[in-house]
CSV table of C-alpha atoms in Angstrom, one decimal:
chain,number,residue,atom,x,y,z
A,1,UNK,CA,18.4,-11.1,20.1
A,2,UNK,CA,16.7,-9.1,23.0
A,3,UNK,CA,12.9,-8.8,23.3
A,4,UNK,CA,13.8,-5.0,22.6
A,5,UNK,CA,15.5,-5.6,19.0
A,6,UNK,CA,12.6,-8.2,17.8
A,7,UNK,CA,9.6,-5.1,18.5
A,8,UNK,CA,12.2,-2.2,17.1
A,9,UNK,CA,12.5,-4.6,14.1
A,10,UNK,CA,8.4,-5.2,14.2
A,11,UNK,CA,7.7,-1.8,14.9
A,12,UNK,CA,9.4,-0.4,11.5
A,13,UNK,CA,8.5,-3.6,8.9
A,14,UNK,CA,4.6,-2.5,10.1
A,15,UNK,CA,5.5,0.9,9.6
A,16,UNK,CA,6.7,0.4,6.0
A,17,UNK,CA,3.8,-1.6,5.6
A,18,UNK,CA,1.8,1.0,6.2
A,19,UNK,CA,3.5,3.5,4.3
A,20,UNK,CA,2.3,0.8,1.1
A,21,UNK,CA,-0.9,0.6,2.8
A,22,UNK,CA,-1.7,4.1,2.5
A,23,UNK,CA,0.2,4.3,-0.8
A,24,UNK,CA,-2.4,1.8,-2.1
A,25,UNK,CA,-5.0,3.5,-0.7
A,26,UNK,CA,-4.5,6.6,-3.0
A,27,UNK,CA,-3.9,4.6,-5.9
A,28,UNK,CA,-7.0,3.2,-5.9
A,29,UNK,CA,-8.5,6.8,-5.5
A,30,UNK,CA,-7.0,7.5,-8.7
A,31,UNK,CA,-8.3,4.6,-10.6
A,32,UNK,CA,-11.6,5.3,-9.7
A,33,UNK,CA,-11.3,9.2,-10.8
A,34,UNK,CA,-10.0,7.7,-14.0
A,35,UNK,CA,-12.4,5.5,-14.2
A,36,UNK,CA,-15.2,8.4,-13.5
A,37,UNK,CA,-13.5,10.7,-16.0
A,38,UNK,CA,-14.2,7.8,-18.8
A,39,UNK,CA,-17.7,7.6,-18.0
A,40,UNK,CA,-17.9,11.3,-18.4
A,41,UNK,CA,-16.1,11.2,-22.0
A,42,UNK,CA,-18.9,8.3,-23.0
A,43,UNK,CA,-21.8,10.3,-22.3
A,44,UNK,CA,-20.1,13.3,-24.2
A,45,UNK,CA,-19.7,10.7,-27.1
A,46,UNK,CA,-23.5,9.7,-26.5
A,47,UNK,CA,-24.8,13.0,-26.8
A,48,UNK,CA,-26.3,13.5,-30.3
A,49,UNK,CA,-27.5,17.1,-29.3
A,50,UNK,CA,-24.0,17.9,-27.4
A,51,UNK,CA,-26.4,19.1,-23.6
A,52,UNK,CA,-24.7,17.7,-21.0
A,53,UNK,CA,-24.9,17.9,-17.3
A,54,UNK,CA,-21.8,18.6,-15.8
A,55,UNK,CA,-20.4,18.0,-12.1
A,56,UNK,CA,-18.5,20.9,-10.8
A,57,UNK,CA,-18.0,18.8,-7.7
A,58,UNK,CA,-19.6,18.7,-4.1
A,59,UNK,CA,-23.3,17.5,-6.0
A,60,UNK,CA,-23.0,20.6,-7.8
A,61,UNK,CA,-24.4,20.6,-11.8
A,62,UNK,CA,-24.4,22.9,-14.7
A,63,UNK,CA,-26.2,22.6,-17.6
A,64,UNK,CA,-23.4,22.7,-20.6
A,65,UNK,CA,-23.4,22.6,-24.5
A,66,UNK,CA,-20.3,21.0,-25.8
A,67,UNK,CA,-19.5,22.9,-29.1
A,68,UNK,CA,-16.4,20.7,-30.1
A,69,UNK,CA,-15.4,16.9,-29.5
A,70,UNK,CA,-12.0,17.3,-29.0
A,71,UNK,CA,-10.3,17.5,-25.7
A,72,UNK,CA,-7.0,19.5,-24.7
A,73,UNK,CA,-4.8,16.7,-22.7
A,74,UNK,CA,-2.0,16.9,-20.3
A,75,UNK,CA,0.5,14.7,-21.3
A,76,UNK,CA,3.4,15.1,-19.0
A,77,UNK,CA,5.5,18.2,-18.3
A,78,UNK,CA,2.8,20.7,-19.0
A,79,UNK,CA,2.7,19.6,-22.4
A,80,UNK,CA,-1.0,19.6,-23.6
A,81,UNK,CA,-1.9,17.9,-26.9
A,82,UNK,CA,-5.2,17.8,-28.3
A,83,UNK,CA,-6.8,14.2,-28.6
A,84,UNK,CA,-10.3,13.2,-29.7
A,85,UNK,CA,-12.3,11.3,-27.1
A,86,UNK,CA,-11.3,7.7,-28.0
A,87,UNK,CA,-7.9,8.5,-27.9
A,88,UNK,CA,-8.4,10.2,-24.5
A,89,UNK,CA,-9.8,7.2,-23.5
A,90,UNK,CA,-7.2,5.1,-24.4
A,91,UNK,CA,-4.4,7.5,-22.4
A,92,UNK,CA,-6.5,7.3,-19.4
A,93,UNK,CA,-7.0,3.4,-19.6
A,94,UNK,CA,-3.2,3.1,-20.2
A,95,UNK,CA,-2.3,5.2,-16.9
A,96,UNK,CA,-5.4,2.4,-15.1
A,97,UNK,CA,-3.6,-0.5,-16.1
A,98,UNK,CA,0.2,1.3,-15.2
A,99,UNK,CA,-1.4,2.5,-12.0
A,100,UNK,CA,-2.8,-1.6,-11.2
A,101,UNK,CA,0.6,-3.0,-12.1
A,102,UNK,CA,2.4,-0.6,-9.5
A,103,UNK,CA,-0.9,-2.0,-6.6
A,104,UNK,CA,0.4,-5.3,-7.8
A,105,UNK,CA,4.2,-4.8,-6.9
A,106,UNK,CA,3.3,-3.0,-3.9
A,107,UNK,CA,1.1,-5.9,-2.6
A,108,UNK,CA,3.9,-8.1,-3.5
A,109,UNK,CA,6.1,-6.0,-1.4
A,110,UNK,CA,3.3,-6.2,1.6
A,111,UNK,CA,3.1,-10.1,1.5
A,112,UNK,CA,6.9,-9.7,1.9
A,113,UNK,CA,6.5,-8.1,4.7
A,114,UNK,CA,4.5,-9.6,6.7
A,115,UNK,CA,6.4,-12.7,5.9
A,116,UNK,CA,9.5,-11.2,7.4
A,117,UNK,CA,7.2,-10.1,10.2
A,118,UNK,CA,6.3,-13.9,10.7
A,119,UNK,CA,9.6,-15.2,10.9
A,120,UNK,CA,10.9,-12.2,13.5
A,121,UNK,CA,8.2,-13.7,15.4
A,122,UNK,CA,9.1,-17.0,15.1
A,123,UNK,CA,12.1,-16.5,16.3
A,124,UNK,CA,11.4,-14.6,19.3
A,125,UNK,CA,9.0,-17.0,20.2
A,126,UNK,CA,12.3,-20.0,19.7
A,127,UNK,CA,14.7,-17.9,21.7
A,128,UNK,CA,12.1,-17.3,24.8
A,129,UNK,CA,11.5,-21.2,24.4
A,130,UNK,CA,15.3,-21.7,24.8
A,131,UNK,CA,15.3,-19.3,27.7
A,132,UNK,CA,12.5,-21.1,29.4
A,133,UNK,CA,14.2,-24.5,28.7
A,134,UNK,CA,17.8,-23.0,30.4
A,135,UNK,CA,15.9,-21.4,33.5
A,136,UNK,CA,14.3,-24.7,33.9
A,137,UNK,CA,17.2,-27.0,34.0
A,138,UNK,CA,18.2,-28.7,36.9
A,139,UNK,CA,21.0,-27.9,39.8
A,140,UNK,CA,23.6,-28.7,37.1
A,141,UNK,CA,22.7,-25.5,35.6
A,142,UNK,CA,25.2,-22.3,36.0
A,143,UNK,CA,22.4,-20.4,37.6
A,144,UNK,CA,21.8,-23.1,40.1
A,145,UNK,CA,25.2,-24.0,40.9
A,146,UNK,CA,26.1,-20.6,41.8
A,147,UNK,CA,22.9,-20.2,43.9
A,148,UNK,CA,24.1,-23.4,45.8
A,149,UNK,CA,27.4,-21.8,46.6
A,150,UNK,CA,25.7,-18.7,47.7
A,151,UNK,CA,23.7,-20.7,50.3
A,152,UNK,CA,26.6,-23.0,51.3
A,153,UNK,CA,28.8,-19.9,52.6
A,154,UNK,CA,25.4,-18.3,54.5
Protein backbone atom coordinates (compact mmCIF):
# COMPACT_ATOMS: atom_id res chain seq x y z
CA UNK A 1 0.00 0.00 0.00
CA UNK A 2 1.09 3.65 -0.78
CA UNK A 3 2.06 6.14 1.91
CA UNK A 4 -1.17 7.92 0.63
CA UNK A 5 -3.79 4.93 1.42
CA UNK A 6 -2.07 4.21 5.03
CA UNK A 7 -2.90 8.24 6.20
CA UNK A 8 -6.49 8.14 4.20
CA UNK A 9 -7.03 4.98 6.19
CA UNK A 10 -5.49 6.87 9.53
CA UNK A 11 -7.13 9.92 8.82
CA UNK A 12 -10.84 8.39 9.04
CA UNK A 13 -10.28 5.42 12.01
CA UNK A 14 -9.17 8.96 14.09
CA UNK A 15 -12.04 10.62 12.79
CA UNK A 16 -14.57 7.88 13.94
CA UNK A 17 -12.67 7.91 17.03
CA UNK A 18 -13.51 11.09 17.62
CA UNK A 19 -16.99 11.02 16.65
CA UNK A 20 -17.04 8.32 20.02
CA UNK A 21 -14.94 10.74 21.70
CA UNK A 22 -17.24 13.48 21.54
CA UNK A 23 -20.21 11.04 21.88
CA UNK A 24 -18.71 10.10 25.32
CA UNK A 25 -18.23 13.36 26.13
CA UNK A 26 -22.03 14.20 26.11
CA UNK A 27 -22.80 11.09 27.79
CA UNK A 28 -21.07 11.83 30.63
CA UNK A 29 -22.89 15.39 30.67
CA UNK A 30 -25.96 13.56 31.01
CA UNK A 31 -24.95 11.34 33.85
CA UNK A 32 -23.93 14.07 35.78
CA UNK A 33 -27.42 16.03 35.14
CA UNK A 34 -29.00 12.84 36.30
CA UNK A 35 -26.99 12.61 38.86
CA UNK A 36 -27.73 16.41 39.94
CA UNK A 37 -31.44 15.92 39.40
CA UNK A 38 -31.35 13.02 42.23
CA UNK A 39 -29.70 15.18 44.59
CA UNK A 40 -32.39 17.64 44.00
CA UNK A 41 -35.27 14.92 44.63
CA UNK A 42 -33.35 13.97 48.13
CA UNK A 43 -33.39 17.33 49.53
CA UNK A 44 -37.15 17.58 48.46
CA UNK A 45 -37.55 14.17 50.45
CA UNK A 46 -35.51 15.91 53.36
CA UNK A 47 -37.55 18.76 53.69
CA UNK A 48 -39.97 18.35 56.64
CA UNK A 49 -41.39 21.93 56.05
CA UNK A 50 -41.50 21.40 52.03
CA UNK A 51 -39.07 25.33 51.60
CA UNK A 52 -36.75 24.68 49.15
CA UNK A 53 -34.28 26.64 47.25
CA UNK A 54 -34.46 26.08 43.80
CA UNK A 55 -31.94 26.61 40.76
CA UNK A 56 -33.44 28.10 37.79
CA UNK A 57 -30.05 27.89 36.22
CA UNK A 58 -27.04 30.37 35.61
CA UNK A 59 -26.56 30.67 39.89
CA UNK A 60 -29.93 31.85 39.76
CA UNK A 61 -32.41 30.76 43.04
CA UNK A 62 -35.93 30.98 44.04
CA UNK A 63 -37.31 30.48 47.15
CA UNK A 64 -40.21 27.56 46.60
CA UNK A 65 -42.83 25.61 48.77
CA UNK A 66 -43.39 22.26 47.47
CA UNK A 67 -47.16 21.65 48.14
CA UNK A 68 -47.27 17.86 46.79
CA UNK A 69 -44.48 15.00 46.64
CA UNK A 70 -45.31 13.56 43.61
CA UNK A 71 -43.58 14.34 40.37
CA UNK A 72 -45.09 14.36 36.77
CA UNK A 73 -42.38 12.15 34.60
CA UNK A 74 -41.64 11.90 31.02
CA UNK A 75 -41.47 8.52 30.14
CA UNK A 76 -40.91 8.28 26.51
CA UNK A 77 -42.99 9.55 23.66
CA UNK A 78 -44.49 12.47 25.51
CA UNK A 79 -46.04 10.21 27.73
CA UNK A 80 -46.01 11.62 31.31
CA UNK A 81 -46.87 9.42 34.30
CA UNK A 82 -46.91 10.55 37.70
CA UNK A 83 -44.33 8.79 40.12
CA UNK A 84 -43.52 9.52 43.73
CA UNK A 85 -39.89 10.48 44.38
CA UNK A 86 -38.29 7.06 44.99
CA UNK A 87 -39.75 5.77 42.05
CA UNK A 88 -38.37 8.83 40.12
CA UNK A 89 -35.29 7.98 41.48
CA UNK A 90 -35.12 4.68 40.46
CA UNK A 91 -36.12 5.73 36.54
CA UNK A 92 -33.36 8.15 36.57
CA UNK A 93 -30.69 5.62 38.15
CA UNK A 94 -31.93 3.05 35.47
CA UNK A 95 -31.25 5.55 32.46
CA UNK A 96 -27.29 6.15 34.67
CA UNK A 97 -26.62 2.65 34.53
CA UNK A 98 -28.17 2.19 30.53
CA UNK A 99 -26.26 5.43 29.77
CA UNK A 100 -22.62 3.74 31.53
CA UNK A 101 -23.22 0.50 29.71
CA UNK A 102 -23.46 2.37 26.17
CA UNK A 103 -19.66 4.59 27.53
CA UNK A 104 -18.62 0.99 28.03
CA UNK A 105 -19.30 -0.34 24.41
CA UNK A 106 -18.21 2.85 22.97
CA UNK A 107 -14.82 2.57 24.81
CA UNK A 108 -14.63 -0.82 23.65
CA UNK A 109 -15.15 0.34 20.16
CA UNK A 110 -12.29 3.15 20.82
CA UNK A 111 -9.67 0.52 22.00
CA UNK A 112 -10.61 -1.09 18.68
CA UNK A 113 -9.67 1.50 17.08
CA UNK A 114 -6.77 2.53 17.95
CA UNK A 115 -5.69 -1.08 17.73
CA UNK A 116 -6.47 -1.05 14.08
CA UNK A 117 -4.68 2.31 13.99
CA UNK A 118 -1.54 0.41 15.48
CA UNK A 119 -1.41 -2.24 13.09
CA UNK A 120 -1.98 0.35 9.85
CA UNK A 121 1.15 1.68 11.33
CA UNK A 122 2.93 -1.23 11.63
CA UNK A 123 2.58 -2.02 8.47
CA UNK A 124 3.55 1.11 6.85
CA UNK A 125 6.48 1.17 8.88
CA UNK A 126 7.21 -2.96 7.33
CA UNK A 127 6.61 -1.92 3.80
CA UNK A 128 8.97 1.37 3.97
CA UNK A 129 11.54 -1.14 5.68
CA UNK A 130 11.20 -3.46 2.61
CA UNK A 131 11.56 -0.44 0.39
CA UNK A 132 14.67 0.71 2.14
CA UNK A 133 16.06 -2.96 2.05
CA UNK A 134 15.28 -3.12 -2.17
CA UNK A 135 16.83 0.55 -2.77
CA UNK A 136 19.74 -0.76 -0.81
CA UNK A 137 20.66 -3.87 -2.58
CA UNK A 138 23.56 -4.24 -4.49
CA UNK A 139 24.28 -3.92 -8.57
CA UNK A 140 22.27 -7.11 -8.92
CA UNK A 141 19.27 -5.13 -8.22
CA UNK A 142 16.72 -4.11 -11.23
CA UNK A 143 17.34 -0.56 -10.43
CA UNK A 144 20.99 -0.83 -10.59
CA UNK A 145 21.28 -2.99 -13.51
CA UNK A 146 19.39 -0.73 -15.59
CA UNK A 147 21.37 2.27 -14.33
CA UNK A 148 24.56 0.27 -15.48
CA UNK A 149 23.25 -0.08 -18.99
CA UNK A 150 22.38 3.57 -19.03
CA UNK A 151 25.98 4.43 -18.37
CA UNK A 152 27.42 1.75 -20.60
CA UNK A 153 25.72 3.21 -23.87
CA UNK A 154 26.79 7.17 -22.61
Amino acid sequence: MEKQEYLMQMQMIQQQAQGLQERLGVMDEQVQEMQAIERSLDGIESSKDGRLLTNLGKGIFIKTQVQEKDLLVNVGKEIIVQKSIPETKQVLQDQVKKLEKSKQEIIIKVQELEGQMHEILRQAQADQQKEAEKANKGPNSENNSKDEVVDKDK
